[in-house]
GROMACS .gro file of C-alpha atoms in nm:
model
  306
    1SER     CA    1   9.212   8.463   9.965
    2VAL     CA    2   9.172   8.835   9.914
    3MET     CA    3   9.066   9.115  10.140
    4THR     CA    4   8.690   9.131  10.185
    5PRO     CA    5   8.569   9.481  10.096
    6PHE     CA    6   8.316   9.654  10.312
    7ASP     CA    7   8.058   9.901  10.189
    8GLY     CA    8   8.102  10.270  10.245
    9VAL     CA    9   8.377  10.485  10.390
   10PRO     CA   10   8.388  10.542  10.766
   11ALA     CA   11   8.285  10.898  10.847
   12ALA     CA   12   8.554  10.962  11.107
   13THR     CA   13   8.842  10.725  11.043
   14SER     CA   14   9.163  10.840  11.208
   15LEU     CA   15   9.463  10.632  11.116
   16PRO     CA   16   9.759  10.659  11.353
   17MET     CA   17  10.025  10.909  11.247
   18ARG     CA   18  10.403  10.894  11.276
   19ARG     CA   19  10.680  11.147  11.229
   20LEU     CA   20  10.885  11.077  10.915
   21GLY     CA   21  11.228  11.050  11.074
   22ARG     CA   22  11.398  11.381  11.148
   23THR     CA   23  11.167  11.578  10.918
   24ASN     CA   24  10.876  11.779  11.051
   25ILE     CA   25  10.643  11.573  10.834
   26ASP     CA   26  10.374  11.357  10.994
   27VAL     CA   27  10.241  11.069  10.785
   28SER     CA   28   9.960  10.818  10.826
   29ILE     CA   29  10.092  10.468  10.893
   30LEU     CA   30   9.918  10.355  10.574
   31GLY     CA   31   9.997  10.532  10.246
   32LEU     CA   32   9.859  10.496   9.893
   33GLY     CA   33  10.101  10.364   9.632
   34GLY     CA   34  10.028  10.552   9.312
   35GLY     CA   35  10.146  10.297   9.057
   36PRO     CA   36   9.798  10.165   8.971
   37LEU     CA   37   9.668  10.521   8.931
   38GLY     CA   38   9.884  10.574   8.623
   39SER     CA   39   9.738  10.288   8.423
   40TYR     CA   40   9.538  10.357   8.108
   41SER     CA   41   9.284  10.103   8.235
   42ILE     CA   42   9.161  10.331   8.513
   43LEU     CA   43   8.947  10.635   8.432
   44HIS     CA   44   9.045  10.982   8.551
   45ALA     CA   45   8.725  11.004   8.756
   46ASP     CA   46   8.798  10.672   8.927
   47ALA     CA   47   9.154  10.779   9.007
   48GLU     CA   48   9.023  11.100   9.162
   49ARG     CA   49   8.767  10.907   9.365
   50LEU     CA   50   9.042  10.679   9.496
   51VAL     CA   51   9.256  10.975   9.609
   52HIS     CA   52   8.960  11.147   9.775
   53THR     CA   53   8.860  10.824   9.947
   54ALA     CA   54   9.214  10.787  10.080
   55LEU     CA   55   9.201  11.137  10.228
   56ASP     CA   56   8.859  11.068  10.380
   57LEU     CA   57   8.999  10.750  10.537
   58GLY     CA   58   9.277  10.947  10.703
   59ILE     CA   59   9.547  10.838  10.454
   60ASN     CA   60   9.762  11.142  10.386
   61LEU     CA   61  10.067  10.999  10.205
   62PHE     CA   62  10.064  10.947   9.828
   63ASP     CA   63  10.363  10.782   9.662
   64THR     CA   64  10.418  10.823   9.290
   65ALA     CA   65  10.689  10.843   9.023
   66PRO     CA   66  10.732  10.955   8.661
   67SER     CA   67  10.758  10.589   8.558
   68TYR     CA   68  10.405  10.524   8.686
   69GLY     CA   69  10.233  10.644   8.370
   70SER     CA   70  10.003  10.942   8.435
   71SER     CA   71  10.005  10.886   8.812
   72GLU     CA   72  10.165  11.220   8.901
   73GLU     CA   73   9.922  11.420   8.688
   74ARG     CA   74   9.621  11.233   8.824
   75ILE     CA   75   9.726  11.270   9.186
   76GLY     CA   76   9.798  11.639   9.133
   77ARG     CA   77   9.459  11.691   8.970
   78ALA     CA   78   9.278  11.504   9.246
   79LEU     CA   79   9.451  11.708   9.516
   80ARG     CA   80   9.337  12.044   9.384
   81GLY     CA   81   9.168  12.217   9.674
   82ARG     CA   82   9.298  11.952   9.917
   83ARG     CA   83   9.675  11.983   9.872
   84GLU     CA   84   9.730  12.087  10.234
   85GLU     CA   85   9.584  11.754  10.348
   86ALA     CA   86   9.840  11.547  10.158
   87ILE     CA   87  10.203  11.442  10.179
   88VAL     CA   88  10.325  11.379   9.824
   89VAL     CA   89  10.625  11.156   9.758
   90THR     CA   90  10.765  11.135   9.407
   91LYS     CA   91  11.091  11.025   9.252
   92GLY     CA   92  11.336  11.099   8.976
   93GLY     CA   93  11.681  11.094   8.829
   94TYR     CA   94  11.571  10.946   8.495
   95GLY     CA   95  11.329  10.987   8.208
   96VAL     CA   96  11.393  11.356   8.134
   97PRO     CA   97  11.374  11.421   7.758
   98GLY     CA   98  11.711  11.514   7.609
   99ILE     CA   99  11.907  11.462   7.932
  100PRO     CA  100  12.102  11.145   8.023
  101ASP     CA  101  11.967  10.947   8.319
  102TRP     CA  102  12.139  10.966   8.658
  103THR     CA  103  12.303  11.304   8.606
  104LYS     CA  104  12.278  11.626   8.806
  105ALA     CA  105  12.080  11.781   8.523
  106SER     CA  106  11.831  11.492   8.518
  107VAL     CA  107  11.768  11.535   8.889
  108GLU     CA  108  11.731  11.914   8.870
  109ARG     CA  109  11.508  11.908   8.564
  110GLY     CA  110  11.317  11.610   8.697
  111ILE     CA  111  11.217  11.802   9.009
  112ASP     CA  112  11.089  12.094   8.799
  113LEU     CA  113  10.893  11.859   8.575
  114ALA     CA  114  10.743  11.679   8.875
  115LEU     CA  115  10.630  12.012   9.022
  116ARG     CA  116  10.458  12.091   8.693
  117ARG     CA  117  10.295  11.750   8.654
  118LEU     CA  118  10.171  11.753   9.011
  119GLY     CA  119  10.050  12.113   8.981
  120THR     CA  120  10.209  12.211   9.311
  121ASP     CA  121  10.457  12.467   9.445
  122TYR     CA  122  10.648  12.211   9.648
  123ILE     CA  123  10.705  11.837   9.680
  124ASP     CA  124  10.703  11.691  10.030
  125VAL     CA  125  10.953  11.411   9.961
  126PHE     CA  126  11.166  11.362   9.649
  127LEU     CA  127  11.358  11.035   9.614
  128LEU     CA  128  11.622  10.909   9.376
  129HIS     CA  129  11.451  10.606   9.221
  130SER     CA  130  11.645  10.279   9.225
  131CYS     CA  131  11.963  10.413   9.072
  132PRO     CA  132  12.272  10.188   9.065
  133PRO     CA  133  12.504  10.204   9.369
  134ALA     CA  134  12.797  10.338   9.165
  135THR     CA  135  12.579  10.620   9.035
  136LEU     CA  136  12.442  10.704   9.377
  137ARG     CA  137  12.793  10.744   9.513
  138GLY     CA  138  12.848  11.025   9.264
  139ALA     CA  139  12.710  11.375   9.288
  140LEU     CA  140  12.338  11.303   9.252
  141VAL     CA  141  12.261  11.406   9.609
  142GLU     CA  142  12.392  11.761   9.557
  143PRO     CA  143  12.101  11.881   9.340
  144LEU     CA  144  11.859  11.728   9.589
  145VAL     CA  145  12.018  11.927   9.870
  146ARG     CA  146  11.995  12.247   9.663
  147ALA     CA  147  11.628  12.182   9.586
  148ARG     CA  148  11.558  12.133   9.955
  149GLU     CA  149  11.739  12.456  10.039
  150ALA     CA  150  11.539  12.638   9.770
  151GLY     CA  151  11.208  12.511   9.913
  152LYS     CA  152  11.115  12.309   9.607
  153VAL     CA  153  11.117  11.992   9.821
  154ARG     CA  154  11.080  11.945  10.196
  155ALA     CA  155  11.275  11.620  10.233
  156ILE     CA  156  11.505  11.414  10.012
  157GLY     CA  157  11.612  11.051   9.995
  158TYR     CA  158  11.640  10.726   9.805
  159SER     CA  159  11.394  10.456   9.699
  160GLY     CA  160  11.517  10.106   9.627
  161ASP     CA  161  11.666   9.790   9.771
  162GLY     CA  162  12.003   9.622   9.790
  163GLU     CA  163  12.348   9.777   9.821
  164ALA     CA  164  12.240  10.126   9.720
  165LEU     CA  165  11.984  10.134  10.001
  166LEU     CA  166  12.252  10.076  10.263
  167TRP     CA  167  12.465  10.353  10.113
  168ALA     CA  168  12.170  10.592  10.114
  169ALA     CA  169  12.084  10.505  10.474
  170LEU     CA  170  12.438  10.602  10.574
  171ASP     CA  171  12.438  10.935  10.385
  172ASP     CA  172  12.353  11.198  10.643
  173ARG     CA  173  12.237  11.443  10.375
  174LEU     CA  174  11.934  11.225  10.303
  175ASP     CA  175  11.622  11.238  10.518
  176VAL     CA  176  11.418  10.943  10.390
  177VAL     CA  177  11.461  10.595  10.247
  178GLU     CA  178  11.193  10.380  10.083
  179CYS     CA  179  11.238  10.003  10.068
  180SER     CA  180  11.056   9.672  10.054
  181PHE     CA  181  10.933   9.532  10.383
  182ASN     CA  182  10.680   9.256  10.442
  183LEU     CA  183  10.635   8.922  10.615
  184TYR     CA  184  10.867   8.752  10.367
  185ASP     CA  185  11.116   9.033  10.304
  186GLN     CA  186  11.255   9.183  10.625
  187GLY     CA  187  11.622   9.217  10.534
  188ALA     CA  188  11.605   9.586  10.449
  189LEU     CA  189  11.552   9.669  10.816
  190SER     CA  190  11.843   9.457  10.931
  191PRO     CA  191  12.069   9.581  11.215
  192ALA     CA  192  12.320   9.699  10.954
  193LEU     CA  193  12.064   9.943  10.816
  194ARG     CA  194  11.915  10.046  11.149
  195ALA     CA  195  12.243  10.128  11.323
  196PRO     CA  196  12.217  10.365  11.622
  197ASN     CA  197  12.323  10.668  11.418
  198LEU     CA  198  12.040  10.605  11.172
  199HIS     CA  199  11.753  10.648  11.418
  200ASP     CA  200  11.650  10.975  11.254
  201LYS     CA  201  11.614  10.836  10.900
  202GLY     CA  202  11.249  10.827  10.797
  203THR     CA  203  11.160  10.495  10.634
  204ILE     CA  204  10.873  10.424  10.395
  205GLY     CA  205  10.785  10.059  10.341
  206LYS     CA  206  10.658   9.919  10.011
  207ARG     CA  207  10.535   9.577   9.891
  208ALA     CA  208  10.347   9.529  10.218
  209LEU     CA  209  10.133   9.252  10.065
  210ALA     CA  210  10.431   9.087   9.891
  211GLY     CA  211  10.223   9.050   9.577
  212ALA     CA  212   9.962   8.843   9.769
  213PRO     CA  213  10.145   8.510   9.721
  214TRP     CA  214   9.860   8.329   9.900
  215ASP     CA  215   9.632   8.413   9.606
  216GLY     CA  216   9.671   8.125   9.362
  217THR     CA  217   9.423   8.253   9.103
  218ARG     CA  218   9.672   8.454   8.898
  219GLY     CA  219   9.832   8.344   8.574
  220PHE     CA  220  10.171   8.494   8.494
  221GLU     CA  221  10.384   8.563   8.801
  222ALA     CA  222  10.680   8.799   8.812
  223TYR     CA  223  11.009   8.709   8.978
  224ASP     CA  224  10.936   8.896   9.299
  225ARG     CA  225  10.599   8.728   9.353
  226LEU     CA  226  10.744   8.385   9.280
  227THR     CA  227  11.018   8.453   9.533
  228TYR     CA  228  10.766   8.560   9.793
  229ARG     CA  229  10.557   8.251   9.726
  230GLU     CA  230  10.861   8.028   9.790
  231ARG     CA  231  10.940   8.217  10.110
  232MET     CA  232  10.580   8.195  10.229
  233SER     CA  233  10.597   7.817  10.184
  234ALA     CA  234  10.930   7.798  10.369
  235MET     CA  235  10.808   8.004  10.666
  236ALA     CA  236  10.483   7.803  10.693
  237LEU     CA  237  10.315   8.060  10.916
  238PRO     CA  238   9.984   7.979  11.084
  239ALA     CA  239   9.677   8.173  10.974
  240PHE     CA  240   9.650   8.364  11.306
  241GLY     CA  241   9.273   8.351  11.258
  242LEU     CA  242   9.297   8.634  11.003
  243ASP     CA  243   9.265   8.691  10.633
  244PRO     CA  244   9.626   8.671  10.507
  245ALA     CA  245   9.614   9.022  10.359
  246GLU     CA  246   9.502   9.166  10.692
  247ALA     CA  247   9.781   8.986  10.877
  248ALA     CA  248  10.037   9.114  10.624
  249LEU     CA  249   9.914   9.472  10.644
  250ARG     CA  250   9.899   9.486  11.022
  251PHE     CA  251  10.248   9.337  11.043
  252ALA     CA  252  10.399   9.594  10.807
  253ALA     CA  253  10.202   9.900  10.918
  254TYR     CA  254  10.308   9.864  11.280
  255ALA     CA  255  10.671   9.768  11.217
  256PRO     CA  256  10.868   9.981  11.466
  257ASP     CA  257  11.124  10.101  11.209
  258LEU     CA  258  10.872  10.214  10.948
  259ALA     CA  259  10.697  10.550  10.945
  260THR     CA  260  10.442  10.430  10.693
  261THR     CA  261  10.371  10.137  10.463
  262LEU     CA  262  10.227  10.161  10.112
  263VAL     CA  263   9.938   9.973   9.960
  264GLY     CA  264   9.879   9.998   9.587
  265THR     CA  265   9.529   9.949   9.448
  266ARG     CA  266   9.288  10.095   9.196
  267ASP     CA  267   8.984   9.960   9.384
  268VAL     CA  268   8.816  10.187   9.639
  269SER     CA  269   8.664   9.895   9.831
  270HIS     CA  270   9.005   9.729   9.867
  271LEU     CA  271   9.152  10.053   9.995
  272CYS     CA  272   8.872  10.077  10.250
  273SER     CA  273   8.941   9.720  10.359
  274ALA     CA  274   9.312   9.792  10.395
  275ALA     CA  275   9.243  10.095  10.613
  276ALA     CA  276   8.996   9.897  10.823
  277ALA     CA  277   9.253   9.622  10.875
  278VAL     CA  278   9.520   9.866  10.989
  279MET     CA  279   9.272  10.036  11.222
  280ARG     CA  280   9.238   9.707  11.408
  281GLY     CA  281   9.587   9.763  11.543
  282PRO     CA  282   9.911   9.566  11.551
  283LEU     CA  283   9.920   9.189  11.554
  284PRO     CA  284   9.920   9.027  11.899
  285ASP     CA  285  10.260   8.967  12.057
  286SER     CA  286  10.214   8.591  12.021
  287SER     CA  287  10.172   8.630  11.643
  288LEU     CA  288  10.475   8.857  11.618
  289ARG     CA  289  10.685   8.604  11.809
  290ALA     CA  290  10.573   8.327  11.573
  291ILE     CA  291  10.667   8.539  11.272
  292ALA     CA  292  11.007   8.627  11.418
  293THR     CA  293  11.079   8.262  11.500
  294ALA     CA  294  10.985   8.145  11.151
  295TYR     CA  295  11.188   8.416  10.981
  296ASP     CA  296  11.494   8.350  11.196
  297ARG     CA  297  11.462   7.978  11.123
  298VAL     CA  298  11.460   7.998  10.742
  299GLY     CA  299  11.510   8.359  10.636
  300ALA     CA  300  11.812   8.483  10.827
  301ASN     CA  301  12.018   8.490  10.506
  302TRP     CA  302  11.745   8.604  10.269
  303GLN     CA  303  11.841   8.911  10.070
  304PRO     CA  304  11.592   9.193   9.999
  305VAL     CA  305  11.397   9.121   9.683
  306VAL     CA  306  11.505   9.381   9.428
   0.00000   0.00000   0.00000
């Protein structure tokens, strides 16, 4: 089953907003993951239409990275004249020509390159992108702090899962973390990560749909989707009278520890459907209790899917 698109964009959609941790940045509880926007298979005009539709729906957060093809350039181009409406999240630490990955220079130069690709004077949130724990424990945070002090970025943090995520959550210099969170992958928001002294850490959720493991029409399946399919089978959740994508989105979008959750798509109608689902509010308490019971029963020891 897939989300059923509806025709047209609501004229006055107003998605709920949340403060991104201790920053002064307010974000819509649904954000647009920019990975699909960087693909050669989507036209520039269609990418721009998707970004403009997101803004018209009340989605203000756009998440991208230099590894997402031409995503940064396309988002930057689409935001011309509407930059003040958007919160742009991008990443770095790698992929800078002539500079080794995961060095101070790669972070510093990566920020400057991202500013140029996005065509903006500042980046709202800049994240180290899935670097190894041993690397993260080095000096990579220092150039992020300097960029924040210089006004090149408003907030800094880390995107990834596993051991490095816990380290980043505990580093008081960082404002934001981005991690996987969905019905079948809740370990990233475990008590260890959400300790009392971490209440001010803004958290962005990704993989809200868990690769749509309920959709059996696909051919090749990556490791993460296969894992989520196995977990979906083990949890054996009821349908809750909802399309499974809607249930997944409403669960993730209203998770108390998340400021926002990302949905990645290149299809305007699917984005409209995702926004409409989130606008219907959180899942009923009875559904949330059923999910918690199922997860505690079989998933208490599940590790975040990296």
